[in-house]
XYZ file of C-alpha atoms in Angstrom:
718
model
C -0.326 -0.187 -0.092
C 2.398 2.474 -1.676
C 2.295 5.791 1.277
C 0.902 4.550 3.468
C 2.121 3.441 7.050
C -0.197 0.853 9.691
C -1.300 -2.688 10.365
C -3.645 -4.798 9.048
C -5.266 -7.698 11.434
C -4.060 -10.867 10.690
C -7.608 -12.469 9.894
C -7.288 -9.137 7.537
C -4.615 -9.251 5.796
C -5.718 -10.198 2.892
C -4.249 -8.859 -1.097
C -8.324 -8.572 -1.717
C -8.842 -6.546 1.114
C -5.169 -4.451 0.815
C -6.028 -3.433 -2.622
C -9.475 -1.746 -1.671
C -8.063 -0.251 0.919
C -5.203 1.252 -1.130
C -8.049 4.208 -2.276
C -9.308 4.276 1.088
C -9.704 7.720 0.387
C -11.618 7.467 -2.365
C -13.269 4.527 -1.319
C -15.066 6.401 2.049
C -16.637 9.701 -0.438
C -17.960 6.629 -3.529
C -21.131 6.241 -3.554
C -21.702 2.554 -1.584
C -20.286 4.732 1.477
C -22.317 5.743 4.135
C -21.987 9.065 6.233
C -22.723 7.538 9.723
C -21.430 10.779 11.837
C -20.315 14.486 10.683
C -17.864 16.448 12.392
C -14.292 16.364 11.870
C -13.924 12.676 12.547
C -16.695 11.274 10.978
C -17.865 7.599 10.747
C -18.444 5.750 6.879
C -19.899 2.737 6.687
C -19.234 0.874 4.235
C -19.474 -2.966 2.502
C -15.202 -4.121 2.145
C -14.637 -8.173 0.211
C -13.463 -9.750 1.656
C -11.591 -13.499 1.460
C -14.703 -14.803 3.622
C -17.365 -12.649 1.599
C -18.500 -8.620 1.808
C -17.969 -7.527 5.385
C -19.549 -4.247 6.438
C -17.045 -2.124 8.281
C -16.945 1.080 10.290
C -14.489 3.772 9.287
C -13.217 6.697 11.685
C -12.013 9.139 9.367
C -9.437 11.247 11.683
C -9.381 15.305 10.429
C -6.230 16.651 9.495
C -4.638 18.574 12.735
C -2.771 21.531 13.839
C 0.929 20.929 13.310
C 1.720 20.644 16.850
C -0.797 17.950 17.134
C 0.794 16.448 14.819
C 4.177 16.098 15.981
C 2.377 15.155 19.259
C 1.103 12.450 17.489
C 3.761 11.393 15.258
C 6.454 10.624 18.662
C 3.194 9.484 20.576
C 1.114 7.367 18.337
C -2.501 9.023 16.102
C -5.713 8.109 16.823
C -6.064 5.686 14.695
C -3.140 3.337 16.085
C -4.151 4.215 19.355
C -7.493 3.761 18.796
C -6.882 0.340 17.327
C -4.260 -1.423 20.642
C -7.014 0.402 22.565
C -9.572 -2.555 20.590
C -6.959 -5.287 20.722
C -7.121 -4.671 24.463
C -10.435 -4.837 25.080
C -10.933 -7.426 23.757
C -7.821 -9.456 24.690
C -9.261 -8.689 28.331
C -12.991 -10.240 26.904
C -14.030 -6.832 27.036
C -16.318 -5.982 23.756
C -16.311 -3.505 21.285
C -16.468 -3.532 17.719
C -13.262 -6.612 15.973
C -10.632 -3.776 15.865
C -9.522 -4.509 11.762
C -6.456 -2.426 10.614
C -5.464 1.349 11.632
C -3.878 3.288 8.346
C -2.592 6.278 7.733
C -0.409 8.359 4.976
C 2.610 10.984 6.985
C 4.542 13.911 4.935
C 7.133 14.621 7.137
C 6.107 15.388 10.519
C 2.493 17.152 8.925
C 0.004 13.742 9.149
C -1.860 13.943 5.434
C -4.948 10.568 5.912
C -5.607 8.971 8.938
C -8.135 5.690 9.524
C -9.494 3.326 11.816
C -11.328 0.521 10.875
C -13.337 -2.476 12.196
C -16.654 -4.078 11.675
C -19.727 -2.369 11.585
C -21.807 -3.144 14.940
C -25.556 -2.548 14.250
C -26.359 -0.706 17.695
C -27.774 1.935 19.548
C -25.600 4.479 21.587
C -26.567 4.992 25.004
C -26.803 8.627 24.399
C -29.300 7.985 22.069
C -31.679 5.235 23.611
C -31.468 7.771 26.397
C -33.152 10.613 24.414
C -36.085 8.078 22.603
C -36.963 6.667 26.581
C -37.173 10.411 28.233
C -38.721 12.573 25.097
C -40.918 8.423 24.142
C -40.773 5.976 25.892
C -41.243 8.028 29.150
C -40.791 5.166 30.734
C -38.704 3.585 33.902
C -38.370 0.111 33.529
C -36.197 0.605 29.689
C -34.132 2.893 32.618
C -33.413 0.517 35.075
C -33.487 -1.957 32.350
C -30.113 -0.184 30.828
C -28.480 0.901 33.546
C -28.280 -3.113 34.782
C -26.653 -3.558 31.219
C -24.243 -0.862 31.212
C -22.822 -0.727 35.025
C -21.028 -4.157 35.041
C -19.865 -3.284 31.738
C -17.644 -0.096 32.098
C -16.871 -1.928 36.052
C -15.663 -4.687 34.034
C -13.608 -2.125 31.583
C -11.822 -0.703 34.629
C -11.314 -3.362 36.531
C -9.352 -5.300 32.805
C -6.668 -1.801 33.890
C -8.482 0.169 30.900
C -9.975 3.973 31.680
C -11.736 4.575 28.198
C -10.879 8.872 28.747
C -13.670 9.603 26.648
C -16.137 7.854 28.710
C -19.319 9.984 27.331
C -22.860 8.020 26.294
C -22.778 8.317 22.662
C -19.499 6.297 22.795
C -21.318 3.067 24.784
C -22.693 1.090 21.460
C -25.789 -1.368 23.164
C -26.710 -3.858 19.901
C -29.395 -5.313 20.170
C -30.840 -9.542 19.844
C -33.291 -10.772 17.140
C -35.812 -10.527 20.089
C -34.661 -6.945 20.538
C -33.447 -7.472 23.799
C -30.295 -5.879 24.318
C -27.153 -7.701 24.306
C -23.385 -6.618 25.894
C -21.957 -2.929 25.795
C -19.708 -2.201 22.976
C -17.271 0.326 23.716
C -16.008 2.778 20.944
C -14.108 5.914 20.214
C -11.137 4.362 21.967
C -7.671 7.067 20.603
C -8.045 8.644 23.487
C -7.667 5.183 26.340
C -5.247 4.472 28.962
C -4.643 1.177 30.040
C -2.479 -1.176 31.715
C -2.565 -4.070 34.114
C -3.843 -3.448 36.693
C -6.631 -2.310 37.838
C -7.391 1.218 37.976
C -7.302 3.675 41.003
C -10.844 5.033 42.191
C -9.117 8.329 40.796
C -9.417 6.897 37.396
C -12.525 5.865 37.656
C -14.235 9.032 38.730
C -12.273 10.345 35.860
C -14.305 8.401 33.242
C -17.572 8.010 35.771
C -18.211 11.747 35.548
C -18.643 11.893 31.717
C -21.217 9.520 31.721
C -24.396 11.964 31.467
C -27.723 10.785 33.863
C -30.300 12.599 35.833
C -29.081 12.555 39.348
C -30.773 10.458 40.986
C -30.695 7.751 38.512
C -27.248 8.637 38.920
C -26.413 7.751 41.858
C -28.728 4.508 41.063
C -25.568 4.150 38.366
C -23.278 3.985 40.966
C -24.223 1.309 43.330
C -24.848 -1.005 40.639
C -21.204 0.113 39.314
C -19.981 -0.973 42.703
C -21.679 -4.638 42.638
C -24.522 -2.735 44.420
C -22.963 -1.734 47.098
C -23.507 1.583 48.999
C -20.559 3.960 47.123
C -17.219 4.409 49.218
C -16.978 8.255 50.308
C -13.423 8.673 48.718
C -14.802 7.380 45.418
C -18.077 10.168 45.550
C -16.342 12.639 46.479
C -13.872 12.481 43.522
C -16.022 11.014 41.096
C -18.045 14.736 41.900
C -15.135 16.557 42.080
C -14.517 14.802 38.187
C -17.785 15.611 37.054
C -17.406 19.337 38.574
C -14.676 20.185 36.851
C -15.730 18.386 33.540
C -19.303 19.802 33.185
C -18.102 22.909 34.055
C -15.379 22.889 31.291
C -17.788 21.995 28.995
C -20.589 24.428 29.364
C -17.525 27.164 29.536
C -16.969 26.532 25.334
C -18.974 29.116 24.344
C -16.402 32.068 25.795
C -13.352 29.785 25.230
C -14.756 28.709 21.577
C -17.115 31.575 20.569
C -17.370 30.871 17.157
C -17.266 27.182 17.311
C -20.365 27.500 20.051
C -22.562 29.919 17.249
C -21.171 27.188 13.639
C -22.837 24.534 16.620
C -26.160 26.117 17.644
C -26.777 27.575 14.048
C -27.546 24.056 12.916
C -28.339 22.333 16.123
C -31.568 20.377 16.002
C -34.470 20.904 16.374
C -34.736 19.180 20.177
C -31.707 18.863 22.575
C -30.448 15.333 22.590
C -32.183 15.314 26.300
C -34.810 17.422 27.302
C -34.817 19.686 30.455
C -34.289 18.010 33.961
C -37.630 19.208 34.883
C -39.741 17.861 32.016
C -38.298 14.013 32.555
C -40.685 11.648 33.123
C -40.745 8.136 33.686
C -43.523 6.061 34.197
C -42.931 2.486 36.934
C -45.527 0.368 36.649
C -44.359 -1.986 39.402
C -45.969 0.757 41.866
C -48.253 3.021 39.778
C -46.314 6.177 40.154
C -43.757 8.572 38.314
C -40.407 8.296 39.604
C -37.885 10.988 41.439
C -35.321 12.078 38.338
C -33.469 15.344 39.972
C -30.835 14.925 42.323
C -31.807 17.371 45.546
C -29.216 19.740 43.804
C -30.850 19.368 40.875
C -34.011 20.325 42.147
C -33.126 23.277 44.180
C -31.362 24.766 40.319
C -34.643 24.390 38.976
C -37.240 25.108 41.810
C -39.490 28.218 41.270
C -38.412 30.239 44.744
C -40.883 32.856 43.704
C -43.730 30.381 43.990
C -42.002 29.108 46.969
C -42.138 31.746 48.594
C -45.196 32.589 48.229
C -46.914 30.127 48.978
C -44.659 30.317 52.807
C -46.756 33.532 52.855
C -50.424 32.356 51.980
C -50.220 29.704 54.789
C -48.917 32.505 57.236
C -51.698 34.687 56.508
C -54.400 31.455 56.999
C -52.523 30.021 59.883
C -54.936 32.219 62.607
C -57.904 30.573 60.574
C -56.887 27.753 60.102
C -55.335 26.558 63.907
C -58.900 28.358 65.855
C -61.083 25.592 63.516
C -58.402 23.683 64.285
C -58.325 23.564 68.218
C -62.444 23.526 68.159
C -62.956 20.572 65.522
C -59.983 18.280 68.017
C -63.053 19.483 70.796
C -65.394 17.493 68.811
C -63.456 14.180 67.410
C -65.964 11.175 67.983
C -69.294 13.500 69.163
C -71.147 13.324 66.268
C -72.748 9.934 65.077
C -71.794 8.699 61.694
C -73.505 6.624 59.731
C -70.947 4.471 57.951
C -72.501 3.067 54.930
C -70.207 4.339 51.312
C -67.574 5.350 53.146
C -65.050 3.314 52.793
C -63.929 3.165 49.622
C -61.543 0.534 47.890
C -59.109 1.526 44.582
C -58.795 -0.483 41.457
C -57.313 -1.706 38.482
C -58.032 -0.459 35.064
C -56.377 -3.470 33.487
C -58.179 -6.396 31.272
C -56.054 -8.703 32.979
C -58.037 -7.597 36.534
C -61.090 -6.734 35.943
C -62.650 -9.990 36.298
C -61.225 -11.351 39.232
C -61.475 -7.113 41.265
C -65.131 -7.529 40.173
C -64.973 -11.405 42.023
C -62.977 -9.915 44.954
C -65.195 -6.179 44.850
C -67.231 -8.570 45.839
C -66.415 -10.446 48.294
C -66.252 -7.081 50.025
C -69.406 -5.726 49.139
C -68.747 -4.389 46.233
C -67.759 -0.604 47.917
C -67.150 2.619 46.638
C -64.380 2.141 43.841
C -61.646 5.178 42.985
C -61.164 4.392 38.311
C -57.351 5.598 38.016
C -57.253 7.549 34.572
C -53.350 8.476 33.756
C -52.804 11.101 30.956
C -49.944 9.068 29.871
C -51.722 6.073 28.802
C -53.082 5.760 25.481
C -56.610 6.625 24.094
C -57.130 2.759 23.672
C -56.746 2.205 27.550
C -58.378 5.426 28.496
C -62.085 4.144 26.269
C -61.215 0.924 28.607
C -61.328 2.281 31.708
C -64.194 4.942 30.519
C -65.872 0.490 29.788
C -65.862 -0.525 32.944
C -66.530 2.353 34.934
C -70.118 2.158 33.143
C -69.955 -1.160 33.662
C -69.072 -0.501 37.648
C -72.188 1.666 37.929
C -74.327 -0.360 35.706
C -73.642 -3.106 38.567
C -74.767 -0.616 41.367
C -71.368 0.911 42.234
C -70.976 4.521 43.185
C -67.379 5.822 40.931
C -64.765 8.121 41.920
C -61.955 9.361 39.447
C -58.808 10.590 40.076
C -57.339 12.366 36.884
C -53.552 12.264 36.845
C -50.886 14.179 35.237
C -48.195 14.124 33.389
C -45.364 16.587 32.094
C -46.032 16.446 29.039
C -49.479 17.650 30.123
C -48.798 21.006 30.652
C -46.190 20.715 27.216
C -48.623 19.978 25.442
C -52.088 21.514 27.222
C -54.317 20.887 24.150
C -53.627 16.955 25.008
C -55.010 17.511 28.411
C -57.905 19.095 27.877
C -58.435 16.564 25.248
C -57.432 14.014 27.813
C -60.394 15.502 30.026
C -63.198 16.517 27.597
C -62.944 12.738 26.620
C -63.526 11.647 29.689
C -66.347 14.395 31.185
C -67.862 14.049 28.620
C -68.384 10.364 28.896
C -68.680 9.440 32.442
C -68.862 13.546 33.625
C -72.952 12.357 35.099
C -72.524 9.073 36.759
C -69.905 9.442 38.905
C -69.751 10.328 42.081
C -66.622 12.690 41.712
C -63.830 13.807 39.879
C -60.468 14.261 41.555
C -58.336 16.204 39.402
C -54.580 16.421 38.583
C -53.024 13.770 42.181
C -50.169 14.917 44.180
C -48.997 18.176 42.877
C -46.586 19.506 45.809
C -44.716 16.178 44.637
C -42.241 17.506 42.056
C -41.897 13.834 40.749
C -45.131 14.238 39.368
C -44.808 16.791 36.573
C -45.694 20.131 38.586
C -43.261 22.140 39.501
C -45.551 25.868 40.880
C -49.247 27.061 41.761
C -49.129 28.647 38.028
C -48.725 24.799 36.363
C -51.291 23.497 39.242
C -53.808 26.139 37.691
C -53.244 25.757 34.357
C -54.337 22.110 33.959
C -57.675 23.280 36.426
C -58.752 25.764 34.110
C -59.986 22.744 31.005
C -61.450 21.066 34.107
C -63.507 24.873 35.111
C -64.100 25.744 31.504
C -66.013 22.206 31.082
C -68.215 22.551 34.721
C -68.885 25.443 32.797
C -70.475 23.316 29.635
C -71.692 20.759 32.106
C -72.687 22.121 35.954
C -73.672 18.946 37.424
C -70.571 17.506 37.793
C -68.478 17.603 41.098
C -64.483 18.256 41.010
C -62.918 18.395 43.957
C -58.805 18.289 44.821
C -55.905 19.942 44.813
C -55.010 16.227 45.606
C -52.220 16.818 47.621
C -49.982 14.249 49.020
C -48.048 13.753 53.077
C -49.296 16.000 56.151
C -48.557 19.302 53.668
C -50.564 21.363 54.030
C -49.202 24.299 52.108
C -49.113 23.942 49.233
C -53.159 22.621 49.744
C -53.632 26.319 50.361
C -51.402 27.476 47.586
C -53.423 25.373 44.462
C -56.717 26.341 46.053
C -56.009 29.830 45.741
C -55.843 29.505 42.678
C -59.445 28.251 41.780
C -62.278 30.687 41.137
C -64.378 31.643 44.436
C -67.200 31.179 42.094
C -66.415 28.041 41.251
C -65.725 26.133 44.342
C -65.029 22.849 45.038
C -66.946 20.175 45.782
C -65.336 18.566 48.110
C -61.276 18.633 49.325
C -59.039 15.818 48.638
C -55.831 14.707 49.682
C -53.738 11.705 49.507
C -53.381 11.397 53.458
C -50.516 9.266 54.242
C -49.398 8.081 57.625
C -45.176 8.118 56.182
C -45.534 5.067 55.000
C -43.737 3.631 58.412
C -45.663 3.570 61.395
C -48.728 3.229 62.663
C -51.495 5.798 62.553
C -51.799 7.114 66.587
C -47.219 7.601 66.034
C -46.912 11.255 65.946
C -45.304 13.070 63.324
C -43.612 16.309 64.615
C -44.468 15.488 68.143
C -48.553 16.038 68.059
C -49.516 15.990 65.360
C -51.044 11.690 64.673
C -53.586 10.794 61.887
C -56.209 11.788 63.934
C -54.634 15.700 64.168
C -53.320 15.625 60.664
C -57.042 14.568 59.605
C -59.015 17.101 62.304
C -56.089 20.496 60.719
C -57.403 19.441 57.026
C -61.157 19.421 57.723
C -59.851 23.073 59.529
C -58.222 24.183 56.345
C -61.253 23.160 54.104
C -63.430 24.715 56.514
C -61.633 28.104 56.330
C -61.107 28.287 52.700
C -64.071 29.159 50.819
C -63.365 28.318 46.979
C -64.632 24.555 48.422
C -66.631 22.478 50.408
C -65.867 21.487 53.822
C -65.893 17.686 52.873
C -62.727 16.678 53.035
C -61.988 12.986 51.069
C -59.105 10.997 51.564
C -58.840 9.831 48.626
C -55.431 7.386 48.855
C -53.806 5.980 51.311
C -51.806 2.578 52.176
C -48.687 1.333 53.503
C -45.967 -0.804 51.537
C -45.532 -4.419 52.177
C -42.751 -6.040 53.260
C -40.258 -7.896 51.373
C -42.271 -6.275 48.001
C -38.252 -4.859 46.463
C -38.848 -2.451 43.518
C -42.593 -3.358 43.457
C -43.411 -1.113 46.651
C -43.408 2.150 46.301
C -41.005 2.776 49.052
C -37.965 0.544 47.888
C -38.938 1.355 43.647
C -36.672 1.482 41.140
C -34.247 -0.205 43.103
C -33.090 -1.176 45.684
C -30.779 0.819 47.437
C -27.929 -1.526 50.150
C -29.818 0.725 52.953
C -33.382 -0.584 51.698
C -32.143 -4.483 51.302
C -30.503 -3.962 55.036
C -33.833 -2.175 56.956
C -36.256 -4.327 54.775
C -39.235 -0.981 55.203
C -42.502 -2.402 54.315
C -45.290 -3.819 57.370
C -46.544 -7.384 57.232
C -48.957 -8.743 57.270
C -50.428 -8.371 60.342
C -49.853 -5.021 61.013
C -50.904 -4.142 57.174
C -54.572 -4.937 58.082
C -54.358 -3.824 61.713
C -53.287 -0.191 60.849
C -55.577 -0.275 57.510
C -58.853 -1.260 60.316
C -57.176 1.764 62.479
C -56.763 4.142 59.663
C -60.847 3.929 58.082
C -61.762 4.569 61.936
C -59.836 7.070 63.107
C -60.371 9.055 60.344
C -63.783 8.374 59.253
C -65.111 7.749 63.282
C -63.816 10.875 64.549
C -66.008 13.240 62.124
C -63.465 15.047 59.838
C -63.022 12.951 57.244
C -66.314 12.750 54.942
C -64.980 9.004 52.838
C -61.665 7.121 52.111
C -59.881 5.219 49.877
C -57.740 2.486 50.117
C -55.023 2.161 47.087
C -55.125 -0.725 46.591
C -57.150 -3.964 45.370
C -55.074 -6.048 43.836
C -50.567 -4.491 43.838
C -47.810 -6.640 45.046
C -45.890 -4.145 47.294
C -48.823 -3.035 48.350
C -52.435 -3.995 47.908
C -55.352 -6.287 49.942
C -54.366 -8.145 47.410
C -51.115 -10.304 45.966
C -51.601 -9.927 42.240
C -47.851 -11.579 41.090
C -48.568 -14.484 43.658
C -52.267 -15.182 41.225
C -54.130 -13.164 43.514
C -54.265 -14.112 47.057
C -56.000 -12.229 48.755
C -53.684 -11.214 51.508
C -54.162 -11.057 55.875
C -56.102 -7.135 55.124
C -58.244 -8.008 52.400
C -59.826 -9.883 55.049
C -60.239 -8.001 58.036
C -61.674 -4.896 55.389
C -63.796 -7.643 54.386
C -65.384 -9.001 58.011
C -65.219 -4.818 59.435
C -67.581 -4.022 56.163
C -69.155 -7.249 56.987
C -69.985 -5.590 60.721
C -70.213 -2.220 60.533
C -70.144 -1.521 56.256
C -73.992 -0.349 56.949
C -73.203 1.177 60.981
C -74.454 4.347 62.599
C -71.124 5.397 64.838
C -72.079 5.845 68.177
C -69.112 7.262 70.488
C -65.906 6.856 71.492
C -65.637 4.956 75.842
C -63.429 6.533 78.318
C -60.558 4.309 77.901
C -57.020 3.940 79.642
C -54.124 5.445 77.430
C -53.527 3.981 73.957
C -56.732 1.758 74.439
C -59.183 3.063 71.273
C -63.196 1.311 71.850
C -65.485 2.696 69.272
C -69.253 2.262 69.685
C -71.734 1.372 66.834
C -75.050 1.080 66.306
C -76.023 -1.925 63.896
C -79.541 -3.142 62.154
C -79.894 -5.575 65.223
C -77.207 -4.822 68.117
C -74.314 -2.678 69.337
C -70.725 -3.225 67.732
C -67.605 -1.992 69.928
C -64.404 -2.033 68.403
C -61.750 -2.637 70.325
C -57.879 -1.855 69.760
C -54.617 -0.557 71.886
C -52.633 1.130 69.455
C -48.656 0.804 71.150
C -47.089 -3.516 71.539
C -48.975 -3.679 74.697
C -51.907 -5.451 75.513
C -54.525 -5.523 78.151
C -58.441 -6.999 79.614
C -61.359 -5.824 78.179
C -62.770 -3.446 80.574
C -65.665 -4.403 82.834
C -67.343 -1.411 82.231
C -68.060 -2.989 77.904
C -71.008 -5.355 77.909
C -71.209 -7.853 75.178
C -72.108 -11.514 74.305
C -69.354 -12.550 71.738
C -65.768 -11.799 70.833
C -65.537 -11.222 67.121
C -61.044 -11.220 66.138
C -60.638 -9.116 63.396
C -60.262 -11.596 60.516
C -64.565 -13.294 61.762
C -63.316 -15.732 64.372
C -65.473 -15.653 66.722
C -63.228 -16.072 70.006
C -64.185 -17.519 74.069
C -61.694 -14.987 75.499
C -59.645 -12.595 74.256
C -57.765 -9.014 75.507
C -57.359 -5.700 73.462
C -54.073 -5.664 70.904
C -52.554 -4.118 68.409
C -55.779 -6.227 65.814
C -59.158 -4.812 65.945
C -61.629 -6.689 68.085
C -65.429 -6.544 67.834
C -67.405 -6.709 70.972
C -70.860 -8.024 69.821
C -73.356 -6.463 72.751
C -77.192 -8.722 72.897
C -79.020 -9.257 69.965
C -81.936 -7.035 69.974
C -83.929 -9.563 68.618
C -83.748 -11.260 71.755
C -84.246 -8.170 74.263
């Protein structure tokens, strides 16, 4: 090959190959060459003829350099030669990279005139493009987690082999697929900056490479944990990685000052949209836990958070506090003093999926067909929406009361016409058939896609416009989550006084890791939280004073990534702590939550989330829809007091609860303790029969954390 220096691997050192490569420059410009990338250094795909047949090869064409870079490469090897030997090192150590064919270059003295690196063409997608597709199109957590489980161990193996890539950007990780579409092991490309030795890399070298991986903060943390063999990332390693990351990305951001002309040219030819959406616009759904995932790190949240909204929210809370507190104090003294008709107050949420419908309807019958909550999710398809509409109509034909929860995603704000059409479909189809329609969900959690009350208002506008067309519909909200009431005040403040909400709905969880009687902030147990929420509803002129808890549950122990607190990746901490509740505590807490919130008189209705879910449901949908203890406990509660009338709370010792109900034929007292102790049934309580939590008749019992039913004499016997 006249004029060329370089090396061709033995497998391709054939006359037919050499003859073609002699005209390499013309070959790269021929009609058969397909350009795969742009820029100064670019790649073409070419069908090379070899003894073994036609082979698709990738040819990296390196651009001419400055004289001083040529001088450096003349002494220290060119990019093409470095790429070839780095690829050989990876292959020798069992690390995937496209098979190297040759490096070839033409020198004129100390000036590098032509430079090429050739390897087998491997069809695939870069890690960068795979992420972009997930963020923009799939908007799903599962494929992203799958990618991290493939890419992170591959980088770890490369580092353990003593290879530092030097330019470990997402674009330089190639992801081939199998014939079935499954991801195969990553292949590392663009190796000219690599350094390697027979010893594993130091943590400083590893940090240098990892700092170039671009992921949102929450997923970067998962990525690094997987890289570290699913163990906690060491503090010294974390510190080095953060320093390297700050230095590298700071250098990248400064390019507009260092190379203004290049930056201007790149900006002019930039694509219509960036490779990745802004952090605040990345929204990823997790089907296992039925919620979107946290995407940004805490630092990234602060960078994008609208501080004006936060300060405004605090000020609104300060102004509202005196009026709410006065009502709260009064309501607390009235707890358990008002008779309550229990019928229709205990509800359950279903999963509107065809694989669930038949079984869940059968289970619902076993519970006596209580009120049902059904979700509509904007991120789903029109097919799924119409299927859910059909389910609601089926439930209504059976005489069941239905409440709808309408969930937003980030696209609801980015594509407001789509959100409006979504709401229109639901309200036009079901507005006159359902008890309430809850608009938006957990707006005080950034992962649900709302970053301010202005964005909340934007989502409510089309719903309020539809209410003017259909004045009979009963909208509820703002459906904030947890013991955070400042966002509730801020959201209500955006509503017009002329269209108050039919009820204040809220997702009132109890820290997910404790009994309902446990206090938060030393003072607020479920009772106090409920009273404060009721006081807020009474204070506001933007909603009625009725309060609906539209979502609550406890996570189930040992549910892993199906748990709402364990998803999307089970961290070393969660593996050590094993968060969640066992079946008995889950059942006990559920019954006690229902009884406290409803019988106190502060909450109108409570919906349990959800009937069937492996990580948090009354029924284990991953175990042939096996009912858990809580399912039977709820069935027993509904059977005995589902249509009864709460009368009063008996005076008892501290930590003992005894609630009296009038059923159709007898008096029933439900008793339990809020601590881990047991005590005898007070002599002041007259009863004829004892039924345990699950419906078994007992001859004797003590009061414990599991509620028991003390049945008085039947009125038919009096």
